[in-house]
Coordinates of C-alpha atoms in Angstrom, one line a residue:
M249 CA 109.2 7.1 -60.7
V250 CA 109.3 3.4 -61.4
K251 CA 112.8 1.9 -61.4
A252 CA 113.4 -0.4 -64.4
A253 CA 115.5 -3.4 -63.1
G254 CA 118.1 -5.0 -65.3
I255 CA 119.3 -1.9 -67.2
G256 CA 122.8 -2.5 -68.5
I257 CA 125.4 0.0 -67.6
G258 CA 127.9 0.0 -70.4
I259 CA 127.7 1.6 -73.8
G260 CA 125.3 -0.3 -76.1
A261 CA 123.6 -2.2 -73.3
T262 CA 119.9 -3.0 -73.7
A263 CA 117.3 -2.5 -71.0
T264 CA 115.2 -5.2 -69.7
A265 CA 112.2 -3.6 -67.9
L266 CA 109.4 -4.4 -65.6
A267 CA 106.8 -1.8 -66.5
T268 CA 104.9 -0.9 -69.6
P269 CA 105.5 2.8 -70.6
A270 CA 102.6 5.1 -71.3
G271 CA 103.6 5.0 -75.0
A272 CA 102.9 1.3 -75.4
A273 CA 99.8 0.1 -77.2
G274 CA 96.7 0.2 -75.1
A275 CA 98.0 2.5 -72.4
A276 CA 96.5 5.9 -72.0
L277 CA 98.5 9.0 -72.6
A278 CA 99.5 10.9 -69.5
H279 CA 98.2 14.5 -68.7
P280 CA 99.7 16.8 -68.1
G281 CA 102.3 15.2 -70.2
L282 CA 104.1 17.5 -72.5
L283 CA 107.1 19.4 -71.1
H284 CA 105.8 19.2 -67.5
T285 CA 104.1 16.4 -65.6
R286 CA 102.0 16.8 -62.4
A287 CA 105.0 15.7 -60.4
D288 CA 107.2 18.4 -62.1
L289 CA 104.7 21.1 -61.3
G290 CA 104.4 20.0 -57.7
R291 CA 108.2 19.9 -57.3
M292 CA 108.4 23.5 -58.6
A293 CA 105.8 24.8 -56.2
A294 CA 107.2 23.0 -53.2
K295 CA 110.8 24.2 -53.9
V296 CA 109.8 27.8 -54.5
R297 CA 107.6 27.8 -51.4
A298 CA 110.6 26.6 -49.4
G299 CA 112.9 29.2 -50.9
V300 CA 115.2 26.6 -52.3
R301 CA 117.9 27.7 -54.8
P302 CA 118.1 27.8 -57.7
Y303 CA 114.3 27.4 -58.0
A304 CA 113.6 30.7 -56.3
A305 CA 115.9 32.5 -58.7
G306 CA 114.2 30.8 -61.6
F307 CA 110.7 31.8 -60.4
A308 CA 111.9 35.4 -59.8
K309 CA 113.0 35.4 -63.5
L310 CA 109.5 34.3 -64.4
T311 CA 107.6 36.8 -62.3
A312 CA 109.8 39.6 -63.7
N313 CA 108.9 38.9 -67.3
R314 CA 106.2 41.2 -68.7
H315 CA 104.5 38.2 -70.4
A316 CA 103.9 36.6 -67.1
Q317 CA 101.6 39.3 -65.8
S318 CA 97.8 38.6 -65.3
G319 CA 97.0 41.9 -67.0
W320 CA 98.1 40.6 -70.4
R321 CA 95.4 40.9 -73.1
P322 CA 95.4 38.8 -76.2
N323 CA 95.2 40.1 -79.8
P324 CA 94.0 37.0 -81.8
Q325 CA 94.2 37.0 -85.6
A326 CA 92.2 35.0 -88.2
V327 CA 95.3 34.5 -90.4
V328 CA 98.9 34.6 -89.3
Y329 CA 101.6 35.4 -91.8
R330 CA 105.3 34.6 -91.5
G331 CA 107.7 35.2 -94.4
S332 CA 108.7 37.9 -96.8
G333 CA 106.2 39.5 -99.2
T334 CA 103.3 39.1 -96.8
P335 CA 101.8 41.3 -94.0
E336 CA 103.8 39.6 -91.3
N337 CA 102.0 39.5 -88.0
Y338 CA 103.4 36.3 -86.5
R339 CA 105.0 38.3 -83.7
I340 CA 101.5 38.8 -82.2
L341 CA 101.0 35.0 -82.1
Y342 CA 104.3 34.1 -80.4
N343 CA 104.0 36.9 -77.9
D344 CA 100.5 35.8 -76.9
I345 CA 101.5 32.1 -76.7
H346 CA 104.4 32.9 -74.4
A347 CA 102.1 35.0 -72.2
A348 CA 99.7 32.1 -72.0
Y349 CA 102.5 29.7 -71.1
Q350 CA 104.2 31.9 -68.5
N351 CA 100.9 32.8 -66.8
A352 CA 99.9 29.1 -66.7
L353 CA 103.3 28.1 -65.3
R354 CA 103.1 30.9 -62.7
F355 CA 99.7 29.7 -61.7
H356 CA 101.0 26.2 -61.0
V357 CA 103.9 27.5 -58.9
S358 CA 102.1 30.3 -57.0
G359 CA 98.5 29.0 -57.0
E360 CA 97.2 32.5 -58.0
E361 CA 94.0 31.9 -60.0
A362 CA 94.3 35.2 -61.9
H363 CA 97.2 33.8 -63.9
A364 CA 95.3 30.7 -64.8
E365 CA 92.4 32.9 -65.9
T366 CA 94.7 35.0 -68.1
A367 CA 96.2 31.9 -69.7
V368 CA 92.8 30.5 -70.4
A369 CA 91.6 33.8 -71.9
I370 CA 94.5 34.0 -74.3
L371 CA 94.2 30.4 -75.5
N372 CA 90.5 30.6 -75.9
A373 CA 90.8 33.8 -77.9
W374 CA 93.1 32.3 -80.4
S375 CA 91.3 28.9 -80.7
G376 CA 88.2 30.9 -81.4
K377 CA 89.7 33.0 -84.2
L378 CA 92.8 31.5 -85.9
T379 CA 92.0 29.7 -89.1
R380 CA 95.2 29.3 -91.0
L381 CA 98.9 30.1 -91.3
E382 CA 100.3 31.7 -94.5
G383 CA 103.5 33.1 -95.9
S384 CA 106.7 31.9 -97.5
A385 CA 108.4 28.6 -96.5
D386 CA 108.6 30.2 -93.1
R387 CA 105.0 29.3 -92.5
F388 CA 106.2 25.8 -91.7
L389 CA 108.5 27.2 -89.0
A390 CA 105.5 29.1 -87.6
A391 CA 103.4 25.9 -87.6
G392 CA 106.1 23.9 -85.9
L393 CA 107.3 26.4 -83.3
Y394 CA 104.0 28.0 -82.3
G395 CA 102.1 24.7 -82.6
Y396 CA 104.2 22.8 -80.0
Q397 CA 104.3 26.0 -77.8
F398 CA 100.5 26.5 -78.0
A399 CA 100.0 22.8 -77.0
N400 CA 102.3 23.1 -74.0
A401 CA 100.5 26.2 -72.7
A402 CA 97.2 24.6 -73.3
E403 CA 98.2 21.4 -71.6
L404 CA 98.9 23.3 -68.4
V405 CA 95.2 24.5 -68.2
R406 CA 93.4 21.6 -69.8
E407 CA 91.6 20.9 -66.6
H408 CA 90.5 24.5 -66.0
G409 CA 86.7 24.8 -66.0
D410 CA 86.7 27.8 -68.4
F411 CA 89.2 26.3 -70.9
D412 CA 87.7 25.2 -74.2
L413 CA 89.7 22.0 -74.6
A414 CA 87.9 20.7 -77.6
R415 CA 88.3 23.9 -79.6
A416 CA 92.1 24.0 -78.7
Q417 CA 92.4 20.5 -79.9
E418 CA 90.7 21.3 -83.2
L419 CA 93.1 24.2 -83.6
M420 CA 96.1 21.9 -83.2
R421 CA 94.6 19.3 -85.6
N422 CA 93.4 21.7 -88.3
V423 CA 95.9 24.6 -88.3
F424 CA 99.2 23.7 -86.8
H425 CA 99.6 20.0 -87.3
P426 CA 98.7 19.7 -91.1
L427 CA 101.6 22.0 -92.1
S428 CA 104.1 20.2 -89.9
D429 CA 103.1 16.8 -91.1
D430 CA 103.2 18.0 -94.7
F431 CA 106.7 19.3 -94.2
L432 CA 107.9 16.0 -92.9
T433 CA 106.3 14.3 -95.9
R434 CA 107.1 16.7 -98.8
H435 CA 109.6 19.2 -97.4
N436 CA 107.9 22.1 -99.3
G437 CA 108.6 20.4 -102.6
A438 CA 112.4 20.4 -102.1
V439 CA 114.9 17.6 -102.0
V440 CA 115.0 16.2 -98.5
T441 CA 118.3 17.6 -97.5
N442 CA 117.5 21.2 -98.7
Y443 CA 116.5 22.2 -95.2
W444 CA 118.8 22.1 -92.2
P445 CA 117.8 20.0 -89.1
N446 CA 115.9 22.7 -87.2
W447 CA 113.2 22.8 -89.9
D448 CA 112.5 19.1 -89.4
L449 CA 112.7 19.4 -85.6
T450 CA 110.1 22.1 -85.4
A451 CA 107.7 19.9 -87.3
I452 CA 108.6 16.8 -85.2
A453 CA 107.9 18.8 -82.1
C454 CA 104.5 20.0 -83.3
V455 CA 103.4 16.5 -84.5
L456 CA 104.4 15.0 -81.2
A457 CA 102.8 17.7 -79.1
T458 CA 99.6 17.4 -81.2
G459 CA 99.5 13.7 -80.7
I460 CA 99.9 14.0 -76.9
F461 CA 97.6 17.0 -76.4
C462 CA 94.9 15.5 -78.6
D463 CA 95.3 11.9 -77.4
E464 CA 96.1 10.6 -80.9
R465 CA 98.7 7.9 -80.5
A466 CA 99.3 7.5 -84.2
L467 CA 100.8 11.0 -84.3
V468 CA 103.0 10.2 -81.4
E469 CA 104.3 7.2 -83.2
R470 CA 104.8 9.2 -86.4
A471 CA 107.0 11.7 -84.6
V472 CA 109.0 9.0 -82.8
E473 CA 109.6 7.1 -86.0
Y474 CA 110.8 10.2 -87.8
F475 CA 113.1 11.1 -85.0
K476 CA 114.8 7.7 -85.3
H477 CA 114.6 7.0 -89.0
G478 CA 113.4 10.0 -90.9
D479 CA 115.0 10.9 -94.3
G480 CA 115.4 14.6 -93.4
M481 CA 118.2 16.2 -91.6
G482 CA 116.3 16.5 -88.4
S483 CA 116.3 12.8 -87.6
V484 CA 118.9 12.1 -84.9
K485 CA 121.4 10.2 -87.1
H486 CA 121.4 13.0 -89.7
A487 CA 121.6 15.8 -87.2
V488 CA 124.5 14.0 -85.5
P489 CA 126.1 12.2 -88.4
V490 CA 129.6 11.5 -86.8
V491 CA 130.5 10.3 -83.3
H492 CA 134.1 10.6 -82.3
E493 CA 136.2 8.4 -80.0
D494 CA 136.0 11.0 -77.2
G495 CA 132.2 10.6 -77.1
L496 CA 131.4 13.9 -78.8
G497 CA 128.9 13.8 -81.7
E498 CA 129.2 16.4 -84.4
W499 CA 126.1 18.5 -84.7
V500 CA 125.8 19.0 -88.4
E501 CA 124.4 22.5 -88.2
A502 CA 127.5 23.7 -86.4
G503 CA 128.8 24.1 -89.9
R504 CA 126.1 26.7 -90.5
D505 CA 126.1 29.0 -87.5
Q506 CA 125.8 29.0 -83.7
G507 CA 122.3 30.4 -83.4
H508 CA 120.7 27.7 -85.5
A509 CA 122.8 24.9 -83.9
L510 CA 121.5 26.1 -80.5
L511 CA 118.0 26.2 -81.8
G512 CA 118.3 22.6 -83.1
V513 CA 119.7 21.3 -79.8
G514 CA 116.9 23.0 -77.9
L515 CA 114.2 21.6 -80.2
M516 CA 115.6 18.0 -80.0
G517 CA 115.7 18.3 -76.2
T518 CA 112.1 19.5 -76.3
V519 CA 111.1 16.4 -78.4
C520 CA 113.0 14.1 -76.1
E521 CA 111.5 15.6 -72.9
M522 CA 107.9 15.4 -74.2
A523 CA 108.4 11.8 -75.4
W524 CA 110.0 10.9 -72.0
N525 CA 106.9 12.1 -70.2
Q526 CA 104.9 9.6 -72.2
G527 CA 107.3 6.7 -71.4
I528 CA 109.4 6.9 -74.6
D529 CA 113.1 7.2 -74.2
L530 CA 114.5 9.2 -77.1
Y531 CA 117.1 10.7 -74.9
G532 CA 118.8 7.3 -74.7
Y533 CA 118.1 6.2 -78.3
D534 CA 121.1 4.9 -80.3
D535 CA 123.4 4.9 -77.3
S536 CA 122.4 8.4 -76.3
R537 CA 123.3 9.9 -79.6
F538 CA 121.6 13.2 -78.6
L539 CA 123.7 13.4 -75.4
K540 CA 126.9 13.3 -77.6
G541 CA 125.6 15.9 -80.0
A542 CA 124.4 18.2 -77.2
Q543 CA 127.8 17.9 -75.4
Y544 CA 129.5 18.8 -78.7
V545 CA 127.4 22.0 -79.1
A546 CA 127.9 22.9 -75.5
K547 CA 131.7 22.6 -75.6
W548 CA 131.8 24.5 -78.9
S549 CA 129.5 27.3 -77.7
L550 CA 131.6 27.7 -74.6
G551 CA 134.6 28.4 -76.8
G552 CA 136.1 24.9 -76.9
D553 CA 137.8 23.4 -79.9
V554 CA 135.7 20.7 -81.7
P555 CA 136.3 18.7 -84.9
Y556 CA 134.1 19.0 -88.0
T557 CA 133.8 16.6 -90.9
A558 CA 133.0 18.3 -94.2
N559 CA 129.3 17.8 -95.0
T560 CA 127.8 18.2 -98.5
R561 CA 124.1 18.3 -98.9
R562 CA 121.9 18.5 -102.0
K563 CA 119.7 21.6 -102.4
G564 CA 116.9 22.6 -104.6
A565 CA 113.4 21.7 -105.8
I566 CA 112.4 18.2 -106.9
G567 CA 112.2 18.4 -110.7
G568 CA 113.6 21.9 -110.8
W569 CA 116.8 23.7 -109.9
S570 CA 119.3 21.7 -107.9
G571 CA 122.7 22.1 -106.6
S572 CA 124.8 21.3 -103.5
E573 CA 126.4 23.1 -100.6
T574 CA 129.4 22.0 -98.5
A575 CA 130.0 23.0 -94.9
S576 CA 133.7 22.3 -94.5
R577 CA 134.4 23.6 -91.0
V578 CA 132.8 24.5 -87.7
A579 CA 131.4 28.1 -87.7
G580 CA 132.7 30.7 -85.3
V581 CA 131.0 31.3 -82.0
D582 CA 130.2 34.0 -79.6
P583 CA 130.6 32.5 -76.1
S584 CA 128.2 35.1 -74.7
M585 CA 125.3 33.8 -77.0
T586 CA 122.9 31.6 -75.1
R587 CA 119.4 30.2 -75.3
P588 CA 117.3 28.8 -72.5
I589 CA 117.9 25.2 -73.5
W590 CA 120.6 23.7 -71.3
A591 CA 118.9 23.1 -67.9
M592 CA 116.4 20.6 -69.3
I593 CA 119.0 18.5 -71.1
A594 CA 121.7 18.7 -68.4
N595 CA 119.3 17.7 -65.7
H596 CA 118.0 14.7 -67.6
Y597 CA 121.4 13.2 -68.2
T598 CA 123.1 14.0 -65.0
K599 CA 120.3 14.0 -62.5
R600 CA 117.8 11.5 -63.9
R601 CA 120.3 9.2 -65.5
G602 CA 123.3 9.9 -63.3
L603 CA 125.7 10.3 -66.3
P604 CA 128.7 12.7 -66.6
A605 CA 128.1 15.6 -68.9
S606 CA 130.5 18.3 -67.9
Y607 CA 130.0 20.6 -70.9
L608 CA 126.2 20.5 -70.5
T609 CA 126.4 21.4 -66.8
R610 CA 128.9 24.2 -67.5
A611 CA 126.6 25.6 -70.2
A612 CA 123.5 25.3 -67.9
A613 CA 125.4 27.0 -65.0
K614 CA 126.5 29.9 -67.3
A615 CA 122.9 30.4 -68.5
A616 CA 121.2 30.2 -65.1
P617 CA 118.7 31.3 -64.1
E618 CA 117.2 30.7 -67.5
G619 CA 114.4 33.1 -68.6
G620 CA 111.9 32.7 -71.4
G621 CA 110.3 34.6 -74.3
G622 CA 110.9 38.3 -73.8
D623 CA 114.2 37.8 -71.9
Y624 CA 116.3 37.2 -75.1
G625 CA 115.4 40.1 -77.3
P626 CA 112.2 41.0 -79.2
N627 CA 112.9 39.0 -82.4
S628 CA 111.5 35.6 -83.1
G629 CA 114.8 33.8 -82.1
G630 CA 114.3 34.8 -78.6
F631 CA 110.9 33.1 -78.5
D632 CA 111.9 29.7 -80.1
Q633 CA 112.0 28.0 -76.7
L634 CA 109.5 28.3 -73.8
G635 CA 112.5 28.5 -71.4
F636 CA 112.6 28.8 -67.6
G637 CA 114.5 25.6 -67.4
T638 CA 116.2 26.6 -64.1
L639 CA 112.8 26.6 -62.4
A640 CA 111.2 23.8 -64.4
F641 CA 113.9 21.2 -64.9
T642 CA 116.3 21.5 -62.0
R643 CA 116.2 18.1 -60.2
D644 CA 117.6 16.4 -57.2
R645 CA 120.0 13.5 -57.7
V646 CA 118.3 10.4 -59.1
E647 CA 117.7 7.5 -56.7
V648 CA 119.4 4.3 -58.0
A649 CA 118.4 0.8 -57.1
A650 CA 120.9 -1.6 -55.4
D651 CA 121.4 -3.4 -58.8
G652 CA 122.3 -0.1 -60.5
A653 CA 119.0 0.3 -62.4
T654 CA 118.1 3.9 -63.3
P655 CA 114.6 5.3 -63.7
S656 CA 112.4 4.4 -66.6
P657 CA 110.8 7.2 -68.6
G658 CA 107.4 8.8 -68.1
P659 CA 104.6 7.7 -65.9
A660 CA 104.4 4.3 -64.3
P661 CA 101.7 2.1 -65.5
S662 CA 101.7 -1.5 -64.1
G663 CA 102.5 -4.8 -65.8
G664 CA 103.8 -5.8 -69.2
S665 CA 107.2 -5.3 -70.7
W666 CA 108.9 -2.7 -72.8
S667 CA 107.9 -2.9 -76.4
D668 CA 110.4 -3.1 -79.3
G669 CA 109.0 0.1 -80.7
G670 CA 111.8 2.2 -79.2
V671 CA 110.1 3.1 -76.0
R672 CA 112.4 1.3 -73.6
P673 CA 115.1 3.1 -71.7
Q674 CA 118.7 2.5 -72.6
A675 CA 122.0 2.7 -70.8
S676 CA 123.2 6.0 -72.1
A677 CA 126.9 6.2 -71.6
S678 CA 129.7 4.5 -69.6
P679 CA 129.9 5.7 -66.1
T680 CA 133.2 6.7 -64.5
A681 CA 135.0 3.5 -63.4
G682 CA 133.9 2.8 -59.8
G683 CA 131.6 5.8 -59.9
D684 CA 128.2 6.2 -58.5
L685 CA 125.5 6.4 -61.1
A686 CA 123.5 8.5 -58.7
A687 CA 126.2 11.2 -58.7
T688 CA 126.7 13.9 -61.4
G689 CA 130.4 13.1 -61.6
A690 CA 133.3 15.2 -60.3
G691 CA 133.3 17.2 -63.6
D692 CA 129.7 18.3 -63.1
M693 CA 129.8 19.3 -59.4
A694 CA 131.3 22.7 -60.0
G695 CA 128.8 23.5 -62.7
W696 CA 125.8 22.6 -60.7
A697 CA 127.2 24.4 -57.6
A698 CA 127.6 27.6 -59.7
A699 CA 124.0 27.2 -61.0
A700 CA 122.7 26.9 -57.5
G701 CA 124.7 29.9 -56.2
I702 CA 127.0 27.9 -54.0
G703 CA 130.3 29.7 -53.6
A704 CA 132.5 26.8 -52.4
V705 CA 132.4 23.1 -53.0
T706 CA 135.5 21.8 -51.3
G707 CA 134.7 20.5 -47.9
G708 CA 131.1 21.2 -48.3
L709 CA 129.8 18.1 -50.0
L710 CA 128.8 16.4 -46.8
L711 CA 126.8 19.5 -45.8
L712 CA 125.1 19.6 -49.2
R713 CA 124.1 15.9 -49.0
R714 CA 122.7 16.4 -45.5
R715 CA 120.8 19.5 -46.6
D716 CA 119.5 17.6 -49.7
R717 CA 118.1 14.8 -47.4
V718 CA 116.4 17.4 -45.2
L719 CA 114.8 19.1 -48.2
R720 CA 113.6 15.8 -49.5
R721 CA 111.9 15.0 -46.2
K722 CA 110.3 18.5 -46.2
T723 CA 109.0 18.3 -49.7
G724 CA 108.1 14.6 -49.8
E725 CA 110.5 13.9 -52.8

């Protein structure tokens, strides 16, 4: 990971960098480069091989899932329907996609070829048969969710000799992407605020994943621009419209219900992670606005009290019925409800960037080891995230340069400077006075210790640091 010198430390500081990100004009997109890079996959394999916690527990969660078995057989459909009044069969699609992803991930960790072959067979079967998505407005959700997930599964086997990459790319371009792009443009003929943030975010995730998987930079730029400045509720400033003095940012969908707020945070994290792996720092955009929103949802979901500013949004069709709806208070929560979303976000901010995020780390510890599709019930909500974050996103502490610079996003091409197109890293939050940016912060240590299965922290920090150095030498990290 290239260290970008000159990054400011305080809130609002702007980075001055030494390397051109993969997302800059003229640079090739990185592969694999969606949710997982080659370095990520190598780290997972090495940690599991060494029996390191919590990676081993995360991998055990994967191997126990019925979707991760090499005996899975696909059931491709020519037309997939999602929405009332149609012969809904979208469950077949999401179950098969999760089986492809889980087998592909298991292959990269274990090296067992049978799992790669199973993933390839599933993906090839669907790219050879699926022609369109139909149904109610929910067809846009199907396009966004299953589009970004299909691309991620396919990215993991894109170099396999039996995988039909060209046909998979055509499926993304011709079936998944058009609906997602159309939604961001026309919002199903409704006023732009008719749909809550998660609708936009599914579409952004699909457009971004299509751009990366198909090597189409214009689509990447389209998704990034919408994340920052889009008119819909899924752009970051609309999803997190209010930032309080304590650093928490209201997640607007917290006024709706807990499940959809968790979905939105998971989707925004997915978008940020895929962009980061291409050298684009959306995690840090607008003084890490997403961090503030994710911390808010984590605290609220853990049962903590959070403020909520009444939010009124227009609803209805353009030129037709219209009205408005006001969310006046935060919805109730079930502290036992969880989704496999926290490990990715918490590890980015506390391990990559060295920032304190105690609510995120507590939520991640509580959810660990994270599972995936099939571990959170049979309904579609349990398949909205690919999951397995404990295995895939647990990281060692970031290495920080002597001048305090933190790592830049994505791969590390040489030469040039960060563009003004929003792809430079930003200082994300103020560190604790006198604190070490390489540390997770005192408030995070207990959370990460719990996630790693460490029973006691007091008096054991020196031992943990020594063990971490030994593991790094063994794994080459």
